[in-house]
mmCIF file of C-alpha atoms and ligand atoms in Angstrom:
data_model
loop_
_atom_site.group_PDB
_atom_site.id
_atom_site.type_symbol
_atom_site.label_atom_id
_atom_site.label_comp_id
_atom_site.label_asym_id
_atom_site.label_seq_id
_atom_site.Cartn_x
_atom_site.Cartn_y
_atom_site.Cartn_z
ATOM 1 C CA UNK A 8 -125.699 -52.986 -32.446
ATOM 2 C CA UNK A 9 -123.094 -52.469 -35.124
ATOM 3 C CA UNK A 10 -120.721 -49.893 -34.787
ATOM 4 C CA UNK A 11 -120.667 -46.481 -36.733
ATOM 5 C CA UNK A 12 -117.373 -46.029 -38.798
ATOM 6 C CA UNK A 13 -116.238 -42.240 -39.776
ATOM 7 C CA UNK A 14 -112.911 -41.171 -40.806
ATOM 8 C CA UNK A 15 -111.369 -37.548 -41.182
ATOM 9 C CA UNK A 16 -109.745 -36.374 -44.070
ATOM 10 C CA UNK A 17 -107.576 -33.923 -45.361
ATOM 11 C CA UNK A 18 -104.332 -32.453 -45.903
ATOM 12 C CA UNK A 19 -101.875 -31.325 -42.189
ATOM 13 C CA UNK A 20 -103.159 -28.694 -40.637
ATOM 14 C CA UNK A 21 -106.714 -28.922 -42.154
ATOM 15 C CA UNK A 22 -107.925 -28.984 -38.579
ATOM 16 C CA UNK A 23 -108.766 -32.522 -37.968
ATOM 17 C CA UNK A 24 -106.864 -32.898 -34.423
ATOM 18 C CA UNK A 25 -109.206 -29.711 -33.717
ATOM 19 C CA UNK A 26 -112.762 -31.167 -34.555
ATOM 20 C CA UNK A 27 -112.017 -34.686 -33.755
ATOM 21 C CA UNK A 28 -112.371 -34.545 -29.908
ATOM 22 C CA UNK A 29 -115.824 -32.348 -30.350
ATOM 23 C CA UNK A 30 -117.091 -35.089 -32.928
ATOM 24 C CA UNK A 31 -116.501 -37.919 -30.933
ATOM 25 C CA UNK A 32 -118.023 -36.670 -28.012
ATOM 26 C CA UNK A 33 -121.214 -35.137 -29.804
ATOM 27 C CA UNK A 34 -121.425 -38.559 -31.196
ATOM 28 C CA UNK A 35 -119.842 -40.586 -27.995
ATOM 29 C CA UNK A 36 -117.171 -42.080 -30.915
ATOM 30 C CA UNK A 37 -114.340 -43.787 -29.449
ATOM 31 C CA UNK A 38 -111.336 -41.579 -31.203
ATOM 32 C CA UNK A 39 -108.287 -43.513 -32.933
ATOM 33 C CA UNK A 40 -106.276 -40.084 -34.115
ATOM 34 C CA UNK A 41 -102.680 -42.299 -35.274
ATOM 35 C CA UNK A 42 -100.821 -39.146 -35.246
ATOM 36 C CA UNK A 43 -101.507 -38.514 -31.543
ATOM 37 C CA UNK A 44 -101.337 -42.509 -30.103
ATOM 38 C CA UNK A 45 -97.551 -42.405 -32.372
ATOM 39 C CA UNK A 46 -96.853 -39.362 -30.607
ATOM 40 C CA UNK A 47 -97.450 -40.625 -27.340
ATOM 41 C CA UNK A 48 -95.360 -43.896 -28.349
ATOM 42 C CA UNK A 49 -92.346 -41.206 -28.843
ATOM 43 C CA UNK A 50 -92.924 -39.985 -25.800
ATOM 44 C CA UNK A 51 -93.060 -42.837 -23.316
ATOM 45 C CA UNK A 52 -89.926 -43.980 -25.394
ATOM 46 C CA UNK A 53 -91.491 -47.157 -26.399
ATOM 47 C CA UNK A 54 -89.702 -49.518 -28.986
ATOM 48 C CA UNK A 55 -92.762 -48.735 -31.834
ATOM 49 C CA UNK A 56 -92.237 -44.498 -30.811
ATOM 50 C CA UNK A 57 -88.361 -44.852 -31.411
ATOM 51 C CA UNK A 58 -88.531 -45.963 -35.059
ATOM 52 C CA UNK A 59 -91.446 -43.908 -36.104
ATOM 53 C CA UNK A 60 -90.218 -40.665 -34.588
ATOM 54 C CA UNK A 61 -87.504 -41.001 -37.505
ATOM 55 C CA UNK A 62 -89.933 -41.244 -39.667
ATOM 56 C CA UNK A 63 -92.844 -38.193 -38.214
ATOM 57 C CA UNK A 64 -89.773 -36.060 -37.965
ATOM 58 C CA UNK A 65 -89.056 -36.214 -41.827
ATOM 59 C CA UNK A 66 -92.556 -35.957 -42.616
ATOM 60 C CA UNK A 67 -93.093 -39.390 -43.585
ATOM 61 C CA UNK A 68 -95.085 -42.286 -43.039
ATOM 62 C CA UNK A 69 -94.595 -44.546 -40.292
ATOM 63 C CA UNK A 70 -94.206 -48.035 -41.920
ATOM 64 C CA UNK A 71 -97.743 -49.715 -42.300
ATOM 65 C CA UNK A 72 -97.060 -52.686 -39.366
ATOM 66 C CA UNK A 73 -96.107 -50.352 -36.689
ATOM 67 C CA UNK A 74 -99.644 -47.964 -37.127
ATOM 68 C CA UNK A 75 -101.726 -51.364 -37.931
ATOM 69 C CA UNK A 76 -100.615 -52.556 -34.409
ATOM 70 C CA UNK A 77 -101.846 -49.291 -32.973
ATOM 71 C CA UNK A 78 -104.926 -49.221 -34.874
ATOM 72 C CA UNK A 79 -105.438 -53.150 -34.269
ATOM 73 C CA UNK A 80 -105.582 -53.265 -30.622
ATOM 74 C CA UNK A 81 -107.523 -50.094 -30.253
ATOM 75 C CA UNK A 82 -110.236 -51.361 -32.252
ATOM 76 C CA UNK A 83 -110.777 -54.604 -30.310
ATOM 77 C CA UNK A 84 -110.255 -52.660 -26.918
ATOM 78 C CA UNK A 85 -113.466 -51.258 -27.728
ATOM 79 C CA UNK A 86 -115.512 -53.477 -30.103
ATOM 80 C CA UNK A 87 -119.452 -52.509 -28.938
ATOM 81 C CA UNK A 88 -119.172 -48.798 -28.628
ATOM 82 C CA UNK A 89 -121.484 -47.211 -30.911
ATOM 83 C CA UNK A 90 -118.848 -45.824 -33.344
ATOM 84 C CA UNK A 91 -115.315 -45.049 -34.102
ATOM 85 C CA UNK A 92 -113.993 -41.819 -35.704
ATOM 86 C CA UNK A 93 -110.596 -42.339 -37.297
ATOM 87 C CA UNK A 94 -108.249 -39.368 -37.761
ATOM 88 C CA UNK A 95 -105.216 -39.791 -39.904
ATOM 89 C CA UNK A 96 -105.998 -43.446 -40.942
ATOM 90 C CA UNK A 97 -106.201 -44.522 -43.509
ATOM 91 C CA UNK A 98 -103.368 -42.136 -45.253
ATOM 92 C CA UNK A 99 -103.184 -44.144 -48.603
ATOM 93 C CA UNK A 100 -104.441 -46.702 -50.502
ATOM 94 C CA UNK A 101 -103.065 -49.619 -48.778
ATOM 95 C CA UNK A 102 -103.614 -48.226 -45.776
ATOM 96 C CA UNK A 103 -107.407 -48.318 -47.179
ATOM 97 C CA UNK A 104 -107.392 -52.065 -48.295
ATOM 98 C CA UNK A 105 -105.646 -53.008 -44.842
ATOM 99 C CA UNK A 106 -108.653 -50.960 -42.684
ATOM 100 C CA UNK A 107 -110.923 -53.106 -44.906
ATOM 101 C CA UNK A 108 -109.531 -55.911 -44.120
ATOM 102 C CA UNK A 109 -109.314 -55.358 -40.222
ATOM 103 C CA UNK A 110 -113.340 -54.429 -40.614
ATOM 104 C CA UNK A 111 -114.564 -57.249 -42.250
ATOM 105 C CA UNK A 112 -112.998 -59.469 -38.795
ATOM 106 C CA UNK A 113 -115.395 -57.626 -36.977
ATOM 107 C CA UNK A 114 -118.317 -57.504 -39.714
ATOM 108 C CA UNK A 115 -118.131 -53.832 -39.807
ATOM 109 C CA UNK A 116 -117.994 -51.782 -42.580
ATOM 110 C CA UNK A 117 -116.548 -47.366 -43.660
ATOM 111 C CA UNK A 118 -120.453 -44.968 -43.023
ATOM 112 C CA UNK A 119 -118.718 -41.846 -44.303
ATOM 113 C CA UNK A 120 -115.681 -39.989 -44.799
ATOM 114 C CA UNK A 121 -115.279 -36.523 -43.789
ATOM 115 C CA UNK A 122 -113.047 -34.290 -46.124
ATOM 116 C CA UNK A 123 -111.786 -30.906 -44.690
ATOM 117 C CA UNK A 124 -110.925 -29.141 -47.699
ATOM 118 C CA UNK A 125 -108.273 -26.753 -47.015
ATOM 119 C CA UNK A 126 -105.887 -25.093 -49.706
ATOM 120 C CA UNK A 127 -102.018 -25.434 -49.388
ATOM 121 C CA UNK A 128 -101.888 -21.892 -48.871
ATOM 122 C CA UNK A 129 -103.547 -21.562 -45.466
ATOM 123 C CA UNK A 130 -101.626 -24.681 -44.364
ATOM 124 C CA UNK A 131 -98.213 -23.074 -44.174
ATOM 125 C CA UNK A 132 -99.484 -20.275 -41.778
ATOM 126 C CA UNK A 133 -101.897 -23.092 -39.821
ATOM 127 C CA UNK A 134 -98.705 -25.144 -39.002
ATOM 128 C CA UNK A 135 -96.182 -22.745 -38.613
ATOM 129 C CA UNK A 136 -98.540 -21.078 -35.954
ATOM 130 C CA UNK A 137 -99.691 -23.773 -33.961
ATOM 131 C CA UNK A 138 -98.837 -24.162 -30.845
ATOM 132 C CA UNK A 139 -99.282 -27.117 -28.526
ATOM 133 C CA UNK A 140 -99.549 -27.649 -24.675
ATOM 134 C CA UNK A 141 -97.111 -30.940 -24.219
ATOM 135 C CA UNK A 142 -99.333 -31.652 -20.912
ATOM 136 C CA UNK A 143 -102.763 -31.346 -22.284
ATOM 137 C CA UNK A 144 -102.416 -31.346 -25.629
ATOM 138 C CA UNK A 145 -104.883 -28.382 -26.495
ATOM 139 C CA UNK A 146 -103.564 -26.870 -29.822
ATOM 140 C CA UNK A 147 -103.705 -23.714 -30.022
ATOM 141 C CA UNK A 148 -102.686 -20.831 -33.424
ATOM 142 C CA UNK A 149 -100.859 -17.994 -32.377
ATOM 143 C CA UNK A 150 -103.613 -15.646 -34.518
ATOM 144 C CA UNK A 151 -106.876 -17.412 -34.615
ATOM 145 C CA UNK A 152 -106.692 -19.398 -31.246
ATOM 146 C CA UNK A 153 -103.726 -17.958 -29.139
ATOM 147 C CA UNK A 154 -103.798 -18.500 -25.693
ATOM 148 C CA UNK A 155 -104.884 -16.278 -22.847
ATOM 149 C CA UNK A 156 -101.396 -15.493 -21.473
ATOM 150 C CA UNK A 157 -97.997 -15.687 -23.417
ATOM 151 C CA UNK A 158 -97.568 -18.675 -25.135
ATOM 152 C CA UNK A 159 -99.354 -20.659 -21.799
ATOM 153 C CA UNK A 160 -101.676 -23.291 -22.119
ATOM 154 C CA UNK A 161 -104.391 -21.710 -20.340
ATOM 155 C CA UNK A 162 -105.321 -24.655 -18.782
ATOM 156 C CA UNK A 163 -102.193 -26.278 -17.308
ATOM 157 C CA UNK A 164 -100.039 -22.454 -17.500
ATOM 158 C CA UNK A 165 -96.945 -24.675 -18.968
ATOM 159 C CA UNK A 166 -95.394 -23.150 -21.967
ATOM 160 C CA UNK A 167 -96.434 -24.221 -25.347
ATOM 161 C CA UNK A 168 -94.238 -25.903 -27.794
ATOM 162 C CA UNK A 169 -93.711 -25.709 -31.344
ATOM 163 C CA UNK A 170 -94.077 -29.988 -32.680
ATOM 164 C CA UNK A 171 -91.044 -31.031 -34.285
ATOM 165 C CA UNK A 172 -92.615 -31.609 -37.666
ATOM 166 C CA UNK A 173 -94.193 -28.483 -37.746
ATOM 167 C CA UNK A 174 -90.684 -26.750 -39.857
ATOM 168 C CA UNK A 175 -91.153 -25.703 -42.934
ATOM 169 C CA UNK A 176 -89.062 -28.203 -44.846
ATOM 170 C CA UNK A 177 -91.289 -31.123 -43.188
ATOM 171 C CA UNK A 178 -94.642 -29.064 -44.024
ATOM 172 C CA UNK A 179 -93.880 -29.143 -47.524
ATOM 173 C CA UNK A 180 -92.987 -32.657 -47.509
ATOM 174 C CA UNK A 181 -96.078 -33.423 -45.770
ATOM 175 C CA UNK A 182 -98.227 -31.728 -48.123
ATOM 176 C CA UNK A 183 -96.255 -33.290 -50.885
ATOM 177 C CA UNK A 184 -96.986 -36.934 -49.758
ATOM 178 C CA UNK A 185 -100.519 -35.890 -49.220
ATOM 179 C CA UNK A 186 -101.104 -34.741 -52.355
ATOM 180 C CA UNK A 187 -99.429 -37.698 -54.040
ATOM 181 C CA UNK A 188 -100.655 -40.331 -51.165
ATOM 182 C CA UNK A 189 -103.367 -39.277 -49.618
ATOM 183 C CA UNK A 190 -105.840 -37.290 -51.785
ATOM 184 C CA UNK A 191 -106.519 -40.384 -53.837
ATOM 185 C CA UNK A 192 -108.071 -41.899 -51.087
ATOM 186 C CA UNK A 193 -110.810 -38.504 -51.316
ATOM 187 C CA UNK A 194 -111.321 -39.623 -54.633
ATOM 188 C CA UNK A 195 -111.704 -43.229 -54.017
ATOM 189 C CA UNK A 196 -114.430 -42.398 -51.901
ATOM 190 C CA UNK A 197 -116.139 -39.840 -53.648
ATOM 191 C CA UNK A 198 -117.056 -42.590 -56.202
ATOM 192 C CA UNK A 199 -118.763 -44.800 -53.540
ATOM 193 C CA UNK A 200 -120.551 -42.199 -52.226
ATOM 194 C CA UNK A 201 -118.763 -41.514 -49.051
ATOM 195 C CA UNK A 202 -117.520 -38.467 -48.696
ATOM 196 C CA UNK A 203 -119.071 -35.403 -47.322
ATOM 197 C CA UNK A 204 -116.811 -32.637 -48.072
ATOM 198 C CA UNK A 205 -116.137 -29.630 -45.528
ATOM 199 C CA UNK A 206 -115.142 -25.930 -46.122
ATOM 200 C CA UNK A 207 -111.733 -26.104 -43.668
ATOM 201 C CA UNK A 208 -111.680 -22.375 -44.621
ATOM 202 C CA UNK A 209 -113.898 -21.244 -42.253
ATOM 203 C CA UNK A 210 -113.858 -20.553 -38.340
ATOM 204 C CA UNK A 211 -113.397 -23.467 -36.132
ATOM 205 C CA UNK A 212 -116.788 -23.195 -35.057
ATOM 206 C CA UNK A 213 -118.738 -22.977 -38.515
ATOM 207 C CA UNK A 214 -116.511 -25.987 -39.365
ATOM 208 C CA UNK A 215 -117.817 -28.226 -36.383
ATOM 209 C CA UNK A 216 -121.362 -26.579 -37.296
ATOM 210 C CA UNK A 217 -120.974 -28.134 -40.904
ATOM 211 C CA UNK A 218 -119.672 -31.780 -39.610
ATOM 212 C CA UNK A 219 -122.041 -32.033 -37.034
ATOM 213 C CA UNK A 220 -124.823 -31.068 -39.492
ATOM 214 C CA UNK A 221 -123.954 -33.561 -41.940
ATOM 215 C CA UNK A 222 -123.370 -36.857 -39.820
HETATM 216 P P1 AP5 B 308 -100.826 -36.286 -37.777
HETATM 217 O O1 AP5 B 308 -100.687 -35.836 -36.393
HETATM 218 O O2 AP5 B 308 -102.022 -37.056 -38.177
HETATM 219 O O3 AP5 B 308 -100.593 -35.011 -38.704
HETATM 220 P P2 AP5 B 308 -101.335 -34.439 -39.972
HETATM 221 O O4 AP5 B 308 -102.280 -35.350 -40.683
HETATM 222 O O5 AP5 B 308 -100.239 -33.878 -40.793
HETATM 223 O O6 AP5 B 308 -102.286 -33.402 -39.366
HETATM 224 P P3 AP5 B 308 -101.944 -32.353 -38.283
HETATM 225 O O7 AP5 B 308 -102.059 -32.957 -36.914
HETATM 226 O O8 AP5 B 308 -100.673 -31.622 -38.582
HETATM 227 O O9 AP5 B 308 -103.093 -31.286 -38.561
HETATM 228 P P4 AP5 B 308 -104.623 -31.281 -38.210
HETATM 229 O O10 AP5 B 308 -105.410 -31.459 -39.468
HETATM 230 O O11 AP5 B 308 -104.952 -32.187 -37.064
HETATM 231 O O12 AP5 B 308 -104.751 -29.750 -37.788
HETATM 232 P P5 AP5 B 308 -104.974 -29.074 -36.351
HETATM 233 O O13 AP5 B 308 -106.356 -29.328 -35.855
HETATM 234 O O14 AP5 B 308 -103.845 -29.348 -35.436
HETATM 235 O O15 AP5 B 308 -99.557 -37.169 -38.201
HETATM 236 C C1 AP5 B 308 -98.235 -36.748 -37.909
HETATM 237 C C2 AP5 B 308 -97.240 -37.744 -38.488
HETATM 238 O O16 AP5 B 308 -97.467 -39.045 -37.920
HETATM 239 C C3 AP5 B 308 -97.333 -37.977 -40.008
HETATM 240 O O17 AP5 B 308 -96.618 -37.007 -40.742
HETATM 241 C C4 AP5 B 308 -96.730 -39.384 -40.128
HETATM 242 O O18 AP5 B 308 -95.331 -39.332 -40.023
HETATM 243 C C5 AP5 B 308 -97.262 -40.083 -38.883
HETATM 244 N N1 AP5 B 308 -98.540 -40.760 -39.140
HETATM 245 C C6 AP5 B 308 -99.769 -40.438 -38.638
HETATM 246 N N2 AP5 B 308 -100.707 -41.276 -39.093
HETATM 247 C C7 AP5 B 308 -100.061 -42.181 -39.898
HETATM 248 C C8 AP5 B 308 -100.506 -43.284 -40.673
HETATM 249 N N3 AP5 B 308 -101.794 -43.632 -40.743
HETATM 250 N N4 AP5 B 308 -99.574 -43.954 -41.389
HETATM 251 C C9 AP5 B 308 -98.262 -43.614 -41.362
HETATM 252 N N5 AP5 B 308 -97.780 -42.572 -40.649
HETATM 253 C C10 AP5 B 308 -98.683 -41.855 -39.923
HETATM 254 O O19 AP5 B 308 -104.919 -27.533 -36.823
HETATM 255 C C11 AP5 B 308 -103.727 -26.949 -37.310
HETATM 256 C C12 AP5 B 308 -103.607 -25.491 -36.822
HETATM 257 O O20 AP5 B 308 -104.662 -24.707 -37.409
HETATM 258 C C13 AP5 B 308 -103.779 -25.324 -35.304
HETATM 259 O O21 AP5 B 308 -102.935 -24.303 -34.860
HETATM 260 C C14 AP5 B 308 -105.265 -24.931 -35.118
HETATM 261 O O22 AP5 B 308 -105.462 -24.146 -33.963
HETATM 262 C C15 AP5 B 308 -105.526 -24.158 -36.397
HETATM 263 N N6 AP5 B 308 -106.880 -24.307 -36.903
HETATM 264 C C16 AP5 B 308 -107.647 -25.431 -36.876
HETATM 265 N N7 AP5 B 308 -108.846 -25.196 -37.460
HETATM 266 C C17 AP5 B 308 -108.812 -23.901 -37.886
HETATM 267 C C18 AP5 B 308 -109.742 -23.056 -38.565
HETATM 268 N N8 AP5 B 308 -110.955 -23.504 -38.944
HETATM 269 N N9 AP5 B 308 -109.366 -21.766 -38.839
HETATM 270 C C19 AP5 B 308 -108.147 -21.319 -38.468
HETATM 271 N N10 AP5 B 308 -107.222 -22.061 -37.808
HETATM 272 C C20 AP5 B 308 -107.552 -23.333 -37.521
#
């Protein structure tokens, strides 16, 4: 059986962290999310976390060899499960033509790309709301999602924390490199056919609703 291939797309804070772990278990996807295997490389202090945290905490990419590594191994940890959903990769166009690359090895090949269409207004108050438990990881928003007690994950009851690239100096150059990096890639796939494009501007739930219905 060949494996499905999804990936998420969309600016920071479109909500792709949130629907990712719903999607891949609806679908039973294995989940490669490079924002959240980086983040755990910066916090087991690992040689690969080190460099890239200098680069996450600017709001920049992490140089293509260090997230190929990531994405490398994960892949052919779990070559036979019935799909992969990638979230944050690829974030350019070379990042495109390397994924390419990595799927022909394994004869496999991009089924669609989901776009979560979110406007640079509602970013700024997404990200400088959210709110994250550093045990669990659960995200939460301070308005739309807050937790049950003060700023406690409601699960583990450990205080939330604000991520460091969540300032507003690195959200606007986030959303700059996405606009210049990134959103070509939406295009790019628009004109093979790829993408099924998402209304990010609705509730969490309507947005799973919409994925869900469309893959
Ligand atoms: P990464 O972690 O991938 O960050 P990102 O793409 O900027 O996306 P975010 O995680 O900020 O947002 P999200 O879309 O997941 O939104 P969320 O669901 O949390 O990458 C971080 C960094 O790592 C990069 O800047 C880069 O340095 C590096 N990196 C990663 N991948 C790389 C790669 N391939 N190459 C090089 N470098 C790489 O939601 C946001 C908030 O909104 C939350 O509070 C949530 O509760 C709320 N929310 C979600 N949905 C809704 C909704 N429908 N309505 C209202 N609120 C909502």
């Amino acid at each position: 059986m060949t494996s499905k291939i999804y990936i998420l797309i969309g600016p920071p804070g479109a909500g792709k962290g949130t629907q990712a772990k719903n999607i891949a278990n609806t679908k039973d996807f294995v989940l490669i999310s490079t924002g959240d295997l980086l983040r755990e490389n910066v916090e087991k202090r690992t040689e690969l976390g080190q460099i890239a945290k200098s680069y996450m905490d600017k709001g920049e990419f992490v140089p293509i060899e260090l997230v190929a590594r990531i994405i490398k191994s994960n892949i052919e940890q779990n070559l036979g499960k019935s799909g992969f959903l990638f979230d944050g990769f690829p974030r350019d166009l070379s990042q495109n033509a390397l994924l390419d690359e990595m799927l022909k090895e394994f004869n496999l090949d991009v089924d669609k790309v989901i776009y979560i269409d979110v406007k640079d207004e509602a970013i700024l108050e997404r990200l400088t709301n959210r709110r994250v438990c550093p045990k669990c990881k659960k995200v939460y928003h301070m308005k739309f999602n807050p937790p049950k007690k003060d700023e406690l994950c409601d699960d583990c009851e450990v205080p939330l924390i604000t991520r460091d690239d969540d300032k507003p100096d690195v959200i606007k150059n986030r959303l700059a490199t996405y606009h210049k990096s990134t959103h070509p890639l939406v295009e790019h796939f628009e004109k093979g056919g790829k993408i099924i494009r998402i209304n990010g501007e609705k509730s969490p739930k309507e947005v799973e609703n919409q994925i869900i219905a469309n893959i």
